[in-house]
CSV table of C-alpha atoms in Angstrom, one decimal:
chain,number,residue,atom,x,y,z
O,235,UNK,CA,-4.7,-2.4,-21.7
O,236,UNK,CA,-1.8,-4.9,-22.0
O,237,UNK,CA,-1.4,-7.7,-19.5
O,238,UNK,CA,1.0,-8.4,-17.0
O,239,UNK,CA,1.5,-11.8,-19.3
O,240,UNK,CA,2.9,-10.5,-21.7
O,241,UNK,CA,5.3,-8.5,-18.9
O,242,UNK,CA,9.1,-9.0,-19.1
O,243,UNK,CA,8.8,-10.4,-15.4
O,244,UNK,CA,6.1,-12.4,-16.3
O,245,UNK,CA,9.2,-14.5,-18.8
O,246,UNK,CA,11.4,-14.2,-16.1
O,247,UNK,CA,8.9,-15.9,-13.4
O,248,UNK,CA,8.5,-18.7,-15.7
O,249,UNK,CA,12.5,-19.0,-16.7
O,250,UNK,CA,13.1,-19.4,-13.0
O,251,UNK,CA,10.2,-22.4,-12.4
O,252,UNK,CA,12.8,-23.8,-15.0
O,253,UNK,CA,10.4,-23.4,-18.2
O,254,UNK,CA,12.3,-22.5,-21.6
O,255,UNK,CA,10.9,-18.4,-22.6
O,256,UNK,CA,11.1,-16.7,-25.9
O,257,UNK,CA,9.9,-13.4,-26.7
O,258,UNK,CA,9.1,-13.2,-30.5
O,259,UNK,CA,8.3,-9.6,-32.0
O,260,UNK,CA,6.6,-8.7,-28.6
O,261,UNK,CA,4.7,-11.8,-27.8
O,262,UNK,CA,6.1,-13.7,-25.0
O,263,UNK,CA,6.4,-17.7,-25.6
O,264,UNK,CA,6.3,-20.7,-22.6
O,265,UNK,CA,7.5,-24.2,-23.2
O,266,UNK,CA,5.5,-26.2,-20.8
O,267,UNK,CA,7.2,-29.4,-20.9
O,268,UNK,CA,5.3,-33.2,-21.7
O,269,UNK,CA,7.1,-36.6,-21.6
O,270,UNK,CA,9.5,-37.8,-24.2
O,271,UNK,CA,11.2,-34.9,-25.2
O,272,UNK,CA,7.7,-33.2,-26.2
O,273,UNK,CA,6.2,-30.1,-25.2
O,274,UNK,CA,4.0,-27.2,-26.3
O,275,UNK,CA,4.2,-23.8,-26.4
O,276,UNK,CA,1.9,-21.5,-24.6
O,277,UNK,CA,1.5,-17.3,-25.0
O,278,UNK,CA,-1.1,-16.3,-22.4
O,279,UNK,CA,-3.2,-13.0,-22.9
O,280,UNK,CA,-1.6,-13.2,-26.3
O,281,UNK,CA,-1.1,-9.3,-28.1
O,282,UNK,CA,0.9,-8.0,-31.2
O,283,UNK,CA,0.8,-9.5,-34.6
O,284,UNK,CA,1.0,-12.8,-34.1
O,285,UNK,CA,-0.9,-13.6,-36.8
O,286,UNK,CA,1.6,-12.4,-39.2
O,287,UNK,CA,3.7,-14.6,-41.9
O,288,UNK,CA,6.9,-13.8,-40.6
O,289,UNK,CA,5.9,-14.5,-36.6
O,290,UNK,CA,4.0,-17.8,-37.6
O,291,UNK,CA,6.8,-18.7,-39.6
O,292,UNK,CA,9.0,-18.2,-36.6
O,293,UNK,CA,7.4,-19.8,-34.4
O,294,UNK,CA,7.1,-22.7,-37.0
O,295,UNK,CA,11.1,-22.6,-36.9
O,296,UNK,CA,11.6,-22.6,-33.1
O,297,UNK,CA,9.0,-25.4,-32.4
O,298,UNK,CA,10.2,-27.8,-34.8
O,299,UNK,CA,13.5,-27.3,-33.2
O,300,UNK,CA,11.9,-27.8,-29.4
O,301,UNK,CA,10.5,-30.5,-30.7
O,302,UNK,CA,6.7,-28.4,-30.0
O,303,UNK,CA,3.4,-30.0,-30.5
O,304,UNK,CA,1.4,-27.3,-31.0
O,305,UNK,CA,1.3,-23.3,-30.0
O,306,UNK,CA,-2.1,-22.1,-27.5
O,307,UNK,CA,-2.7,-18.7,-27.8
O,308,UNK,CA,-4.9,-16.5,-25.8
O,309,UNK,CA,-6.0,-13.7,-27.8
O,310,UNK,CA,-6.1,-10.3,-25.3
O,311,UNK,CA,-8.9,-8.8,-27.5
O,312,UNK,CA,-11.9,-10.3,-29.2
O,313,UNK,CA,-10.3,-11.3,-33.0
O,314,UNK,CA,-12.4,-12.9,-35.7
O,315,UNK,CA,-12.1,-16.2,-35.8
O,316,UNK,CA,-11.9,-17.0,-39.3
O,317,UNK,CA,-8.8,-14.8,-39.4
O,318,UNK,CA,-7.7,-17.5,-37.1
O,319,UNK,CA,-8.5,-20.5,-38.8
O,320,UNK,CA,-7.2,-18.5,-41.9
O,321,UNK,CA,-3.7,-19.2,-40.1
O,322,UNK,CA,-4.4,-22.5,-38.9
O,323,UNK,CA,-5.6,-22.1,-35.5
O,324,UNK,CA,-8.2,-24.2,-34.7
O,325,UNK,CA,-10.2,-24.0,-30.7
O,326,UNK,CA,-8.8,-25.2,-27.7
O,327,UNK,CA,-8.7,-25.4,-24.3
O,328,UNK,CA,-8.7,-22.8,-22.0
O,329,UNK,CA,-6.3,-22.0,-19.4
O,330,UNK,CA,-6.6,-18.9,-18.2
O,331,UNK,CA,-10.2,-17.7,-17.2
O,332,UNK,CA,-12.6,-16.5,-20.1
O,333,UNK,CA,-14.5,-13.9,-18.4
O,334,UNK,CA,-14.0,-11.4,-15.5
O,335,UNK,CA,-15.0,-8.4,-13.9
O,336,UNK,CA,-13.2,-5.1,-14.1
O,337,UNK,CA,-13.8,-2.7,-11.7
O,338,UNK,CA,-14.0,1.5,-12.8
O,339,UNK,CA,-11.9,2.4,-9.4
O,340,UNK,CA,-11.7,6.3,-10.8
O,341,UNK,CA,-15.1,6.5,-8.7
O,342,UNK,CA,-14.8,8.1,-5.4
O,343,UNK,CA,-15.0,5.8,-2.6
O,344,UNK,CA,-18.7,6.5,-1.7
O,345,UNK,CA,-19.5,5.7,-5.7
O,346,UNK,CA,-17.8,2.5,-5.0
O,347,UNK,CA,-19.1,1.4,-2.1
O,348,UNK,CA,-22.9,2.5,-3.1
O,349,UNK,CA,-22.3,-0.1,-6.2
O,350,UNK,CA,-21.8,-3.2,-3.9
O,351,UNK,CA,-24.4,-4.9,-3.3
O,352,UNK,CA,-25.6,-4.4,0.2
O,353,UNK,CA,-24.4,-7.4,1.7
O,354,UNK,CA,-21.5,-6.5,0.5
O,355,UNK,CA,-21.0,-3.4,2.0
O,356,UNK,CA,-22.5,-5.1,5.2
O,357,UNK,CA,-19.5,-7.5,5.6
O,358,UNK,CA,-16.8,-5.2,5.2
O,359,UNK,CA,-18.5,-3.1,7.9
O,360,UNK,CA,-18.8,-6.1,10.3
O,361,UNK,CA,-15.3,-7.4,9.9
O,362,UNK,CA,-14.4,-3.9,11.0
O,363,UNK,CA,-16.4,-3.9,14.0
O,364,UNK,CA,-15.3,-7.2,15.1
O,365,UNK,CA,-11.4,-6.0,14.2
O,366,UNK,CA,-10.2,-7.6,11.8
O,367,UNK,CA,-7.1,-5.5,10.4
O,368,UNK,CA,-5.8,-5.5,7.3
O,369,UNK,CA,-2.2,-5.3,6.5
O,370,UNK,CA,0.1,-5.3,2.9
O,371,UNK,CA,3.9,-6.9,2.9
O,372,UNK,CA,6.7,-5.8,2.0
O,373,UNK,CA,9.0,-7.5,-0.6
O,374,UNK,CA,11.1,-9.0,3.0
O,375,UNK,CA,8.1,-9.5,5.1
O,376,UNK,CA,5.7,-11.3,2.0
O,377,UNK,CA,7.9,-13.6,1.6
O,378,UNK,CA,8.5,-14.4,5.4
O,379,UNK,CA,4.5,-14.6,5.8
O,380,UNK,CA,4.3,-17.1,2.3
O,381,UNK,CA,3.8,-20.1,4.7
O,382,UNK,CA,0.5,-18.2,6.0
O,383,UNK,CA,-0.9,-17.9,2.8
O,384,UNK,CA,0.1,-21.6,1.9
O,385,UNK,CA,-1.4,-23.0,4.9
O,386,UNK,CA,-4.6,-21.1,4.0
O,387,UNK,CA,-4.3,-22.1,0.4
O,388,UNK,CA,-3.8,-25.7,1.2
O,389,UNK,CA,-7.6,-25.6,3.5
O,390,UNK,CA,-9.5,-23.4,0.6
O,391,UNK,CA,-7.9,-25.7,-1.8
O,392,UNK,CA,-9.5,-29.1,-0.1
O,393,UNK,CA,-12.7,-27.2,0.9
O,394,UNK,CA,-13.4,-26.4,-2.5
O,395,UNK,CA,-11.9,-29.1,-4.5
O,396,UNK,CA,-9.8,-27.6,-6.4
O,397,UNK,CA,-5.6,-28.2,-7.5
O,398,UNK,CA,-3.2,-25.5,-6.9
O,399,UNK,CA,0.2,-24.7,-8.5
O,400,UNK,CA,3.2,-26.1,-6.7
O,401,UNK,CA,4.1,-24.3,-3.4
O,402,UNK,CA,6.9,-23.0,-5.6
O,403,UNK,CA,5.0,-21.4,-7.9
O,404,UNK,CA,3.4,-19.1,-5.4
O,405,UNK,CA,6.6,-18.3,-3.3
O,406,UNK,CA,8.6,-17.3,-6.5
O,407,UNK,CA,6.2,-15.0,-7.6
O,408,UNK,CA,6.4,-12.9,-4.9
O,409,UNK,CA,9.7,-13.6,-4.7
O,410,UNK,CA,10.5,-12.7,-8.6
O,411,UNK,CA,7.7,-10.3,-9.4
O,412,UNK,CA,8.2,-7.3,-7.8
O,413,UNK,CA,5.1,-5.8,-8.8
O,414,UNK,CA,3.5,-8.7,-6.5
O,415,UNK,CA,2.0,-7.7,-3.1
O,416,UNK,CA,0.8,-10.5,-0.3
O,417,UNK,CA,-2.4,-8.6,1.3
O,418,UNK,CA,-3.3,-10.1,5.3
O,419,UNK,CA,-6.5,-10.4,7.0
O,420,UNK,CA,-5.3,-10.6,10.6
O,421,UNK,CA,-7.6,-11.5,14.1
O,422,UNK,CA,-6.4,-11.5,17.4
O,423,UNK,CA,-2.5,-11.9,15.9
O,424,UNK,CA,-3.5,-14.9,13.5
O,425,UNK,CA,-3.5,-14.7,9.8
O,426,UNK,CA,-7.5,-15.6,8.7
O,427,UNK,CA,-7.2,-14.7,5.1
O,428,UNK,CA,-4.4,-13.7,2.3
O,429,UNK,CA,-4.2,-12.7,-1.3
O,430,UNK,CA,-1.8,-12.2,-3.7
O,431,UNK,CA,-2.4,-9.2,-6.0
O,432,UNK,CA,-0.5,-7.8,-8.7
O,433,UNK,CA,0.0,-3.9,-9.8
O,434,UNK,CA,0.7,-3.8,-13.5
O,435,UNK,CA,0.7,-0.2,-15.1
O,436,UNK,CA,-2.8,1.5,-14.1
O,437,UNK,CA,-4.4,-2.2,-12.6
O,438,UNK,CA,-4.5,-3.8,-10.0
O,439,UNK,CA,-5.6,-7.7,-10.4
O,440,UNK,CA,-6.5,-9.9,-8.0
O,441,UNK,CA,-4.6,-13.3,-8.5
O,442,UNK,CA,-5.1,-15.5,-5.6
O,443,UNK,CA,-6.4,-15.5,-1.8
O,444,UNK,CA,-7.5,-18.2,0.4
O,445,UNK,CA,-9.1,-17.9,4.0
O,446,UNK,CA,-9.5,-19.8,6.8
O,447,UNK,CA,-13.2,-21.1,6.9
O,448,UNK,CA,-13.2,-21.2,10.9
O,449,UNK,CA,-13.2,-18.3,10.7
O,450,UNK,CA,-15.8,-16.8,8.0
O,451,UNK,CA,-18.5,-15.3,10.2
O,452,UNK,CA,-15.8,-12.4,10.3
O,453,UNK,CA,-16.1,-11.5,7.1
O,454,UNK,CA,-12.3,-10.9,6.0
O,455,UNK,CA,-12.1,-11.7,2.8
O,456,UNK,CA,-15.0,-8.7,2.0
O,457,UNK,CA,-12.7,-6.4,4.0
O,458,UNK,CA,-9.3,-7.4,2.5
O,459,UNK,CA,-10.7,-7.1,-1.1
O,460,UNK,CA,-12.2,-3.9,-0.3
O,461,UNK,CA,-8.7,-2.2,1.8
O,462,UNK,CA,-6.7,-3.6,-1.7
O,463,UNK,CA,-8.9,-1.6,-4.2
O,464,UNK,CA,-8.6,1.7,-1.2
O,465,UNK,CA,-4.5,0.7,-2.0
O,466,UNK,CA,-4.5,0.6,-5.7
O,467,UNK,CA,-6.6,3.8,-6.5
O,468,UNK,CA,-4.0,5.0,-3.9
O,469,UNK,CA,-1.3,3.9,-6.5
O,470,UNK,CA,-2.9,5.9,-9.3
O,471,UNK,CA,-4.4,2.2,-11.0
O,472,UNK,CA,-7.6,3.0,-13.0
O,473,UNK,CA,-8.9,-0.4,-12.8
O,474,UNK,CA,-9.2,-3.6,-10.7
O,475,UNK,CA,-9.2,-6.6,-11.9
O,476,UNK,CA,-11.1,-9.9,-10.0
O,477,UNK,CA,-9.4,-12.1,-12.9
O,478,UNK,CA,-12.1,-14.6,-13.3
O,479,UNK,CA,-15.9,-15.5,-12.9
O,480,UNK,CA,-17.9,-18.3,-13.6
O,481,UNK,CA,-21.2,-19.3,-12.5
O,482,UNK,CA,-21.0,-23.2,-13.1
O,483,UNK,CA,-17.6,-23.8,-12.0
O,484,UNK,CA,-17.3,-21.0,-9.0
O,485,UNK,CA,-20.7,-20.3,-8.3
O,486,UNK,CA,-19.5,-18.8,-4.8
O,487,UNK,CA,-16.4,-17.4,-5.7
O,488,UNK,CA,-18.2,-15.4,-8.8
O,489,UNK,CA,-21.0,-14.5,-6.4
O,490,UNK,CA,-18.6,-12.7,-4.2
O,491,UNK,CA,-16.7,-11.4,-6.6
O,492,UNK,CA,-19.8,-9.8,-8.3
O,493,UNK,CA,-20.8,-8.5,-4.9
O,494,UNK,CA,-18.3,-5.4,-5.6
O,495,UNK,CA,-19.6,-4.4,-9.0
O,496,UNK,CA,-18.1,-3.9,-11.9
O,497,UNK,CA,-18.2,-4.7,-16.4
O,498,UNK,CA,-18.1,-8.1,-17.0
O,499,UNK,CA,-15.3,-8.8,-19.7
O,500,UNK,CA,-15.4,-12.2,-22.1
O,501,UNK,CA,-12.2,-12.9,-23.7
O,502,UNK,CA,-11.9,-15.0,-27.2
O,503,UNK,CA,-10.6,-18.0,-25.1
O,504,UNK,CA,-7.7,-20.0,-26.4
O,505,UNK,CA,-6.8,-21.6,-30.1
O,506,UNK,CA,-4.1,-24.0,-30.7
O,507,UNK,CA,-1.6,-23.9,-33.9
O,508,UNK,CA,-0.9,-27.7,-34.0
O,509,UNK,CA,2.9,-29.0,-35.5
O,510,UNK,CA,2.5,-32.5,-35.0
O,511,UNK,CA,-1.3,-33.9,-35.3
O,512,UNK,CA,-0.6,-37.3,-34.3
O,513,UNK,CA,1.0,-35.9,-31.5
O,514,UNK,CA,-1.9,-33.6,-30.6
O,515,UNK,CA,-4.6,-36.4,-30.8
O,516,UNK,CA,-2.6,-38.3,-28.1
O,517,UNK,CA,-2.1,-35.2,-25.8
O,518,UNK,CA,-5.7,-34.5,-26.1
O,519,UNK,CA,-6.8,-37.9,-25.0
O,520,UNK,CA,-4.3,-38.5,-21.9
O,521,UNK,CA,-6.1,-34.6,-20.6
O,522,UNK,CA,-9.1,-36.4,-20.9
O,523,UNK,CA,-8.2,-40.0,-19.2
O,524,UNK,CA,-5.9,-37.9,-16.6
């Protein structure tokens, strides 16, 4: 199934955070910017036939005019690697995650909740019963409740020692996107929890949440995931998606995640086409000092 990176809305989110967007015999193209005049181009959840002689000589063209260091793809679907290294791809460094779960959400609602594991289903029951309520915005309204979700973002963020995007980035998403929904977990009037999810064709995909950890003997965030896969079987989606697991880098996160069910996908992870080596050797060791 094709991903909402490779969306028309997807370029246009990026052209408005002021990034450079191409869209070269279907795959879309990002110039993320570096010092001096450099940059690199990047093609998330890359699909098409982009390893083609007449793409790869394209892309050649528009990179030595952007003054590109290298190309990262992320291949969509597992590829053979040797076909990649055939084109001059060699491995690099993730960006997006390389493995997630899908969930089947053509199962009827008993199905899916008989999956979870039974601390799963416990919590969404108990943040029920202690009332926590569960509402989706509107395209007016998400974007008047952004500063919620930032707030939150900013404490899940510090509590789990992780960087977030720009505040930018988040409110023109929703703002931009309009496949983009802001889910709320609500208690007694206050925002305790709020995600961002994204309906693309038949899948929903969870993007980003944060919670308030005051409050996480409620249970909201088992109760919010749960009321936004009720919402996109209610859309007609086939599939939810928790976009990304990892048991040494998000032990808890992926152990909550996994608490729902679901196949576990791996993706190839991403390879780099590299213009200017020198270039790349440099950009490779300030990621590692920085």
């Amino acid at each position: 199934m094709n991903s909402f990176l490779q969306s028309k809305n997807w370029l246009d989110f990026q052209k408005s955070l002021g990034r450079k967007v191409w869209q070269i015999d279907s795959v879309n193209i990002i110039r993320h910017n570096l010092p001096l005049g450099k940059g690199y181009f990047y093609s998330p959840r890359t699909e098409g036939d982009f390893l083609s002689k007449e793409f790869l000589n394209r892309i050649k063209e528009v990179a030595n005019q952007e003054n590109a260091i290298f190309f990262k793809i992320e291949p969509q679907e597992q590829i053979d690697e040797s076909l990649l290294k055939k084109s001059g791809f060699i491995k690099g460094k993730d960006i997006q995650p390389r493995k997630t779960l899908i969930l089947d959400i053509t199962k009827t609602e008993k199905e899916l909740l008989n999956q979870m594991h039974y601390k799963t289903r416990y919590n969404i029951r108990l943040a029920e019963k202690k009332g926590v309520e569960i509402r989706a915005k509107s395209q007016k309204s998400k974007v008047k409740n952004f500063e919620e979700f930032w707030r939150l973002l900013q404490q899940t963020a510090k509590r789990g020692n992780f960087r977030t995007h720009p505040k930018e980035y988040y409110k023109k998403m929703l703002e931009i996107i309009p496949e983009t929904e802001l889910f709320i977990a609500e208690y007694q009037n206050r925002v305790i929890a709020a995600n961002i999810v994204i309906f693309y064709q038949k899948t929903a995909i969870y993007l980003h949440g944060a919670s308030d950890y005051q409050y996480r003997s409620l249970m909201a965030p088992h109760l919010l995931q749960w009321k936004q896969i009720l919402e996109a079987k209610r859309r007609g989606c086939i599939e939810y998606d928790f976009w990304g697991i990892d048991e040494k880098k998000w032990p808890g996160v992926t152990r909550f995640k996994k608490g729902f069910g679901g196949k576990q996908v791996i993706y190839p992870g991403a390879y780099d086409l590299v213009f200017q080596p020198v270039w790349y050797k440099i950009y490779k060791l300030a990621k590692v000092i920085l």
